[in-house]
């Protein structure tokens, strides 16, 4: 059983930290959009990398994403528990969820006051 949702409040500070930690630790493999098209795939070092925008990645609980960051996922992903502190793993979870949301959100999910600013 995994924690369903991130236990930390999603704030600008948490998101900025998550983005920073994602760019350092996750972006090389998962890419800037989290679609699995990072540099390791492009150069052929890891031909198969998880697409974090895939439905299966979106529907798993936040706690499972946290667990995968820390313990890794066979066959290709090593665990990062020794390299990424607990709070930073939760920040990465929040950031990954924001990338997923940005990719699949509908216009109706955007607050009315913010819709006018969209192109």
Short mmCIF file of C-alpha atoms in Angstrom, two decimals:
data_model
loop_
_atom_site.label_atom_id
_atom_site.label_comp_id
_atom_site.label_asym_id
_atom_site.label_seq_id
_atom_site.Cartn_x
_atom_site.Cartn_y
_atom_site.Cartn_z
CA UNK A 1 0.00 0.00 0.00
CA UNK A 2 1.26 3.43 -0.94
CA UNK A 3 0.35 6.91 0.24
CA UNK A 4 -2.30 8.15 -2.18
CA UNK A 5 -1.30 11.83 -2.28
CA UNK A 6 1.80 13.85 -1.54
CA UNK A 7 1.88 14.72 2.19
CA UNK A 8 3.47 18.12 1.53
CA UNK A 9 1.44 21.19 0.55
CA UNK A 10 2.14 22.06 -3.06
CA UNK A 11 3.66 25.52 -2.91
CA UNK A 12 5.77 27.59 -5.29
CA UNK A 13 8.81 26.72 -3.17
CA UNK A 14 8.12 22.98 -3.32
CA UNK A 15 7.55 23.14 -7.07
CA UNK A 16 10.76 25.09 -7.68
CA UNK A 17 12.72 22.59 -5.61
CA UNK A 18 11.05 19.69 -7.43
CA UNK A 19 11.89 21.19 -10.80
CA UNK A 20 15.51 21.73 -9.78
CA UNK A 21 15.90 18.20 -8.40
CA UNK A 22 14.11 16.71 -11.43
CA UNK A 23 16.45 18.52 -13.81
CA UNK A 24 19.49 17.20 -11.96
CA UNK A 25 18.40 13.62 -11.32
CA UNK A 26 15.60 12.68 -13.72
CA UNK A 27 15.87 14.79 -16.86
CA UNK A 28 18.87 12.93 -18.36
CA UNK A 29 16.72 9.82 -18.79
CA UNK A 30 13.10 10.99 -18.70
CA UNK A 31 13.64 14.23 -20.64
CA UNK A 32 12.42 17.77 -19.97
CA UNK A 33 8.79 16.88 -20.68
CA UNK A 34 8.96 13.56 -18.73
CA UNK A 35 8.13 11.67 -21.92
CA UNK A 36 11.11 9.30 -21.75
CA UNK A 37 13.07 11.14 -24.42
CA UNK A 38 16.13 12.21 -22.47
CA UNK A 39 19.72 12.27 -23.64
CA UNK A 40 20.36 8.67 -22.53
CA UNK A 41 17.78 7.45 -25.03
CA UNK A 42 18.98 9.79 -27.77
CA UNK A 43 22.56 8.53 -27.57
CA UNK A 44 21.45 4.92 -27.26
CA UNK A 45 22.73 4.36 -23.73
CA UNK A 46 19.23 3.42 -22.55
CA UNK A 47 16.93 2.62 -25.45
CA UNK A 48 13.91 2.06 -23.16
CA UNK A 49 13.03 4.75 -20.62
CA UNK A 50 9.68 5.11 -18.86
CA UNK A 51 7.36 7.74 -20.27
CA UNK A 52 6.01 9.50 -17.17
CA UNK A 53 3.15 10.87 -19.27
CA UNK A 54 1.88 7.35 -19.91
CA UNK A 55 -1.50 6.50 -18.38
CA UNK A 56 0.07 3.86 -16.11
CA UNK A 57 2.44 6.46 -14.65
CA UNK A 58 -0.38 8.93 -14.12
CA UNK A 59 -2.77 6.60 -12.27
CA UNK A 60 -0.33 5.23 -9.69
CA UNK A 61 -0.43 6.80 -6.21
CA UNK A 62 2.04 9.54 -5.31
CA UNK A 63 3.59 7.21 -2.74
CA UNK A 64 4.42 4.70 -5.44
CA UNK A 65 6.18 7.40 -7.49
CA UNK A 66 8.10 8.34 -4.34
CA UNK A 67 9.01 4.66 -3.82
CA UNK A 68 10.23 4.27 -7.40
CA UNK A 69 12.42 7.36 -7.10
CA UNK A 70 14.01 5.93 -3.97
CA UNK A 71 14.20 2.22 -4.81
CA UNK A 72 14.33 2.26 -8.59
CA UNK A 73 12.39 0.13 -11.04
CA UNK A 74 13.61 -2.91 -12.91
CA UNK A 75 15.11 -3.38 -15.34
CA UNK A 76 16.76 0.01 -15.97
CA UNK A 77 16.21 2.49 -13.18
CA UNK A 78 18.48 2.49 -10.16
CA UNK A 79 17.25 3.75 -6.81
CA UNK A 80 18.14 7.26 -5.72
CA UNK A 81 17.39 7.01 -1.99
CA UNK A 82 21.06 7.56 -1.15
CA UNK A 83 21.29 10.60 -3.45
CA UNK A 84 17.94 12.35 -3.08
CA UNK A 85 16.65 13.34 0.36
CA UNK A 86 13.11 12.40 1.37
CA UNK A 87 11.73 15.94 1.10
CA UNK A 88 13.31 16.33 -2.32
CA UNK A 89 11.74 13.07 -3.52
CA UNK A 90 8.32 14.44 -2.56
CA UNK A 91 9.16 17.69 -4.35
CA UNK A 92 10.02 15.70 -7.49
CA UNK A 93 6.70 13.84 -7.20
CA UNK A 94 4.87 17.18 -7.12
CA UNK A 95 6.82 18.45 -10.12
CA UNK A 96 6.21 15.29 -12.16
CA UNK A 97 2.50 15.54 -11.37
CA UNK A 98 2.55 19.12 -12.64
CA UNK A 99 4.14 17.98 -15.92
CA UNK A 100 1.45 15.33 -16.27
CA UNK A 101 -1.27 17.84 -15.50
CA UNK A 102 0.13 20.39 -17.90
CA UNK A 103 0.08 17.81 -20.67
CA UNK A 104 -3.44 16.48 -20.10
CA UNK A 105 -5.42 19.21 -18.34
CA UNK A 106 -8.55 20.49 -20.01
CA UNK A 107 -9.52 24.13 -20.39
CA UNK A 108 -12.33 23.58 -17.89
CA UNK A 109 -9.75 22.72 -15.21
CA UNK A 110 -8.07 26.11 -15.56
CA UNK A 111 -9.54 28.73 -13.21
CA UNK A 112 -11.78 31.13 -15.13
CA UNK A 113 -9.63 34.12 -14.18
CA UNK A 114 -6.56 32.46 -15.73
CA UNK A 115 -8.15 31.28 -18.97
CA UNK A 116 -7.79 34.66 -20.62
CA UNK A 117 -4.00 34.46 -20.24
CA UNK A 118 -3.78 31.23 -22.27
CA UNK A 119 -3.00 31.12 -25.95
#
